Short mmCIF file of C-alpha atoms in Angstrom, two decimals:
data_model
loop_
_atom_site.label_atom_id
_atom_site.label_comp_id
_atom_site.label_asym_id
_atom_site.label_seq_id
_atom_site.Cartn_x
_atom_site.Cartn_y
_atom_site.Cartn_z
CA MET A 1 -2.03 3.41 8.44
CA HIS A 2 0.74 3.26 5.86
CA ALA A 3 4.52 3.23 5.95
CA SER A 4 4.62 6.87 4.84
CA ASP A 5 2.58 7.87 7.90
CA ILE A 6 5.16 6.78 10.45
CA MET A 7 8.50 6.64 8.65
CA THR A 8 11.44 8.83 9.59
CA ARG A 9 11.91 11.20 6.67
CA THR A 10 15.25 12.70 7.70
CA LEU A 11 17.63 10.10 6.32
CA VAL A 12 21.18 9.45 7.40
CA THR A 13 22.85 7.54 4.58
CA VAL A 14 26.30 6.43 3.51
CA GLY A 15 27.96 5.60 0.20
CA PRO A 16 29.28 2.15 -0.73
CA ARG A 17 32.88 3.42 -0.96
CA SER A 18 32.69 5.26 2.34
CA THR A 19 34.99 3.97 5.03
CA LEU A 20 33.62 2.04 7.97
CA SER A 21 35.06 4.71 10.23
CA GLU A 22 32.92 7.36 8.49
CA ALA A 23 29.82 5.16 8.64
CA ILE A 24 30.28 4.29 12.30
CA THR A 25 30.73 7.97 13.17
CA LYS A 26 27.39 8.72 11.46
CA MET A 27 25.67 5.87 13.29
CA VAL A 28 26.95 7.01 16.67
CA GLU A 29 26.16 10.69 16.11
CA ALA A 30 22.65 9.99 14.75
CA ARG A 31 22.04 7.26 17.36
CA VAL A 32 20.82 4.77 14.77
CA SER A 33 21.55 1.07 14.42
CA GLY A 34 21.74 1.03 10.64
CA LEU A 35 22.31 3.15 7.55
CA PRO A 36 20.92 2.82 4.00
CA VAL A 37 23.77 2.61 1.51
CA ILE A 38 23.10 4.83 -1.52
CA ASP A 39 25.18 4.88 -4.71
CA LEU A 40 26.02 7.92 -6.85
CA GLU A 41 22.80 7.48 -8.86
CA GLY A 42 20.74 7.60 -5.68
CA ARG A 43 19.88 3.89 -5.74
CA LEU A 44 19.62 1.75 -2.63
CA VAL A 45 22.40 -0.84 -2.87
CA GLY A 46 22.63 -2.12 0.69
CA MET A 47 22.20 -1.60 4.41
CA LEU A 48 24.98 -1.32 6.95
CA THR A 49 23.75 -2.37 10.40
CA GLU A 50 25.21 -3.18 13.78
CA GLY A 51 24.74 -6.85 12.95
CA ASP A 52 27.15 -6.51 10.02
CA LEU A 53 29.85 -5.32 12.40
CA LEU A 54 29.68 -8.03 15.05
CA ARG A 55 32.28 -10.29 13.43
CA ARG A 56 35.30 -8.01 13.03
CA ALA A 57 39.06 -8.31 13.31
CA GLU A 58 39.11 -5.21 15.52
CA LEU A 59 37.02 -7.11 18.09
CA SER A 60 38.85 -10.39 17.56
CA THR A 61 35.44 -11.94 16.94
CA GLU A 62 36.08 -13.55 13.55
CA LYS A 63 34.79 -17.09 13.44
CA GLN A 64 37.55 -19.52 14.25
CA ARG A 65 37.42 -22.45 11.84
CA SER A 66 39.49 -25.59 11.85
CA LYS A 67 41.63 -26.43 8.85
CA TRP A 68 39.12 -29.13 7.96
CA GLN A 69 36.24 -26.64 8.00
CA GLN A 70 38.24 -24.21 5.89
CA PHE A 71 38.97 -26.98 3.40
CA LEU A 72 35.26 -27.88 3.12
CA ARG A 73 34.25 -24.23 2.66
CA GLY A 74 36.79 -23.68 -0.10
CA PRO A 75 39.16 -20.79 -0.84
CA ALA A 76 36.50 -18.49 -2.33
CA ARG A 77 34.22 -18.54 0.72
CA ASN A 78 37.16 -18.21 3.09
CA ALA A 79 38.45 -15.21 1.16
CA ALA A 80 35.00 -13.57 1.13
CA GLU A 81 34.73 -14.03 4.87
CA TYR A 82 38.15 -12.48 5.34
CA VAL A 83 37.10 -9.44 3.34
CA ALA A 84 33.90 -9.02 5.41
CA THR A 85 35.80 -9.14 8.71
CA HIS A 86 38.81 -7.05 7.67
CA SER A 87 37.75 -4.59 4.93
CA ARG A 88 37.55 -0.91 5.79
CA HIS A 89 34.91 -0.07 3.19
CA VAL A 90 31.13 -0.17 3.56
CA GLU A 91 30.44 -2.06 0.33
CA ASP A 92 32.46 -5.05 1.52
CA VAL A 93 30.64 -5.35 4.84
CA MET A 94 27.07 -4.20 4.15
CA THR A 95 24.06 -6.45 3.65
CA LYS A 96 23.35 -6.44 -0.09
CA ASP A 97 20.03 -8.29 -0.03
CA VAL A 98 17.96 -5.41 1.32
CA ALA A 99 14.33 -5.82 2.35
CA SER A 100 12.28 -2.70 1.64
CA VAL A 101 8.64 -1.61 1.32
CA PRO A 102 6.81 0.92 -0.87
CA GLU A 103 5.52 4.04 0.87
CA ASN A 104 1.92 2.84 0.57
CA ALA A 105 2.63 -0.46 2.33
CA GLY A 106 0.52 -1.19 5.40
CA ILE A 107 2.15 -1.25 8.83
CA ASP A 108 1.22 -4.93 9.11
CA GLN A 109 3.39 -5.61 6.04
CA VAL A 110 6.31 -3.77 7.65
CA VAL A 111 6.00 -5.76 10.88
CA GLU A 112 5.66 -9.06 9.03
CA LEU A 113 8.79 -8.27 7.01
CA MET A 114 10.74 -7.39 10.16
CA GLU A 115 9.72 -10.67 11.76
CA GLN A 116 10.43 -12.81 8.69
CA ARG A 117 13.85 -11.31 8.05
CA GLY A 118 14.84 -10.67 11.67
CA ILE A 119 15.64 -7.01 10.91
CA ARG A 120 15.18 -3.79 12.86
CA ARG A 121 15.00 -1.19 10.09
CA VAL A 122 13.17 -1.15 6.75
CA PRO A 123 13.81 1.41 3.98
CA VAL A 124 10.68 2.96 2.47
CA MET A 125 10.74 3.38 -1.29
CA ARG A 126 9.06 5.61 -3.86
CA GLY A 127 9.97 3.72 -6.98
CA ASP A 128 13.77 3.39 -6.87
CA VAL A 129 14.25 6.26 -4.42
CA VAL A 130 14.52 5.89 -0.66
CA VAL A 131 12.14 8.42 0.92
CA GLY A 132 12.25 7.25 4.53
CA ILE A 133 13.05 4.49 6.94
CA ILE A 134 11.01 2.67 9.57
CA SER A 135 12.70 1.30 12.65
CA ARG A 136 11.27 -0.64 15.56
CA ALA A 137 11.55 2.60 17.53
CA ASP A 138 9.09 4.23 15.09
CA LEU A 139 6.60 1.41 15.71
CA ILE A 140 6.98 1.76 19.48
CA ARG A 141 6.38 5.50 19.17
CA VAL A 142 3.11 4.88 17.30
CA ILE A 143 1.96 2.45 19.99
CA GLY A 144 2.70 5.03 22.69
CA GLU A 145 0.79 7.73 20.83
CA ALA A 146 -2.21 5.43 20.37
CA LEU A 147 -2.25 4.48 24.05
CA GLY A 148 -2.05 8.12 25.05
CA ALA A 149 -4.88 9.08 22.69
CA ARG A 150 -7.14 6.39 24.18
CA ALA A 151 -6.39 7.50 27.70
CA ASP A 152 -7.25 11.11 26.85
CA ALA A 153 -10.44 10.30 24.92
CA LYS A 154 -13.78 11.65 26.18
CA ARG A 155 -16.88 9.42 25.96
CA ASP A 156 -20.08 9.20 27.93
CA ASP A 157 -20.95 6.00 29.79
CA PRO A 158 -23.51 4.60 27.29
CA ALA A 159 -21.03 5.09 24.43
CA ILE A 160 -18.31 3.29 26.38
CA ARG A 161 -20.61 0.34 27.13
CA GLU A 162 -21.77 0.15 23.51
CA ALA A 163 -18.16 0.20 22.26
CA LEU A 164 -17.14 -2.56 24.65
CA LEU A 165 -20.09 -4.76 23.70
CA GLY A 166 -19.27 -4.20 20.03
CA GLU A 167 -15.69 -5.32 20.60
CA LEU A 168 -16.79 -8.41 22.54
CA LYS A 169 -19.21 -9.47 19.83
CA LYS A 170 -16.24 -9.83 17.47
CA GLN A 171 -14.33 -12.15 19.82
CA ASN A 172 -15.02 -15.88 19.71
CA TRP A 173 -13.59 -16.33 23.22
CA PHE A 174 -16.48 -14.34 24.67
CA GLY A 175 -19.36 -16.08 22.98
CA ALA A 176 -20.24 -18.47 25.81
CA GLN A 177 -19.66 -16.02 28.67
CA SER A 178 -22.44 -14.44 30.74
CA VAL A 179 -21.26 -11.12 32.14
CA SER A 180 -22.97 -7.97 33.35
CA ILE A 181 -21.29 -4.74 32.23
CA VAL A 182 -22.02 -1.51 34.08
CA VAL A 183 -20.33 1.80 33.25
CA GLU A 184 -20.46 4.74 35.65
CA ASN A 185 -18.33 7.87 35.37
CA GLY A 186 -15.90 6.08 33.08
CA THR A 187 -15.46 3.10 35.42
CA VAL A 188 -16.40 -0.28 33.96
CA THR A 189 -17.63 -2.89 36.43
CA LEU A 190 -17.71 -6.49 35.28
CA GLU A 191 -19.80 -9.09 37.13
CA GLY A 192 -20.74 -12.66 36.35
CA VAL A 193 -19.41 -16.17 36.14
CA LEU A 194 -16.79 -17.21 33.60
CA PHE A 195 -15.73 -20.74 32.79
CA ASP A 196 -12.45 -19.74 31.11
CA ASP A 197 -9.76 -17.93 33.09
CA ALA A 198 -8.05 -16.72 29.92
CA ALA A 199 -11.34 -15.18 28.77
CA ARG A 200 -11.59 -13.41 32.11
CA ALA A 201 -8.21 -11.75 31.59
CA ALA A 202 -9.07 -10.89 27.98
CA LEU A 203 -12.35 -9.30 29.09
CA VAL A 204 -10.51 -6.93 31.43
CA VAL A 205 -8.04 -6.03 28.68
CA ALA A 206 -10.87 -5.36 26.23
CA ALA A 207 -12.52 -3.01 28.73
CA GLU A 208 -9.26 -1.18 29.47
CA ASN A 209 -8.75 -0.52 25.76
CA VAL A 210 -12.06 1.22 25.13
CA PRO A 211 -11.39 4.96 24.67
CA GLY A 212 -12.78 6.94 27.60
CA VAL A 213 -12.45 4.17 30.20
CA LYS A 214 -10.79 5.43 33.39
CA SER A 215 -10.68 2.17 35.33
CA VAL A 216 -11.99 -1.40 35.34
CA VAL A 217 -13.40 -3.21 38.36
CA ASP A 218 -13.38 -6.98 37.89
CA LYS A 219 -15.98 -8.71 40.06
CA THR A 220 -16.28 -11.76 37.87
CA THR A 221 -15.88 -15.25 39.27
CA PHE A 222 -14.00 -18.03 37.56
CA VAL A 223 -15.57 -21.46 37.89
CA GLU A 224 -13.76 -24.58 36.70
CA PRO A 225 -16.03 -26.38 34.24
CA VAL A 226 -17.24 -29.77 35.47
CA PRO A 227 -16.87 -32.49 32.83
CA PHE A 228 -20.15 -34.12 31.93
CA VAL A 229 -20.29 -37.77 32.84
CA GLY A 230 -22.92 -39.74 31.01
#
């Protein structure tokens, strides 16, 4: 699955010289937490997000710095901070270092970028043009659709058992386990002795995730391994 498969294509954008009032109105009306900032040539030049608006004079949330701290920071940095907390224009407040992905990027790349940068929205690019945006809400929607598709899937019992065994063969936590798996009318019954309680929980989860499974009955027994004493 690629970024283009799940991105929101209807973009709500703002210009760098737009006022914050205009941008905030768009954010509220569209119910989004951030807007791509696009210049007159159609280039992405920034992102305005809720995080950019947390430290504002209107909220009286500017960072309070002692005279000593202000001295160490220097006039230039103090002035830049003043602009960011008091300016009424998007370009002075927006995040300029924008993280984006090409439309053929994998979803794993999008998630990794969100985690690394601590961001909630990622613009999707086709060359220099923004063609969509992926938010965390888009990722949650995909998860919900996948879960629903699995729940609605139709499979006969032998196919369910074969799929579960195939999944377990790929997991190193299951290698030493001895479990009987019986599938009847979509219900998976697990029996046997396990020496790892975490593996027991993972086994149930693996069974629940096989398309076509209606329920899982866990009859396994957890036995604490006894250390060998020579």
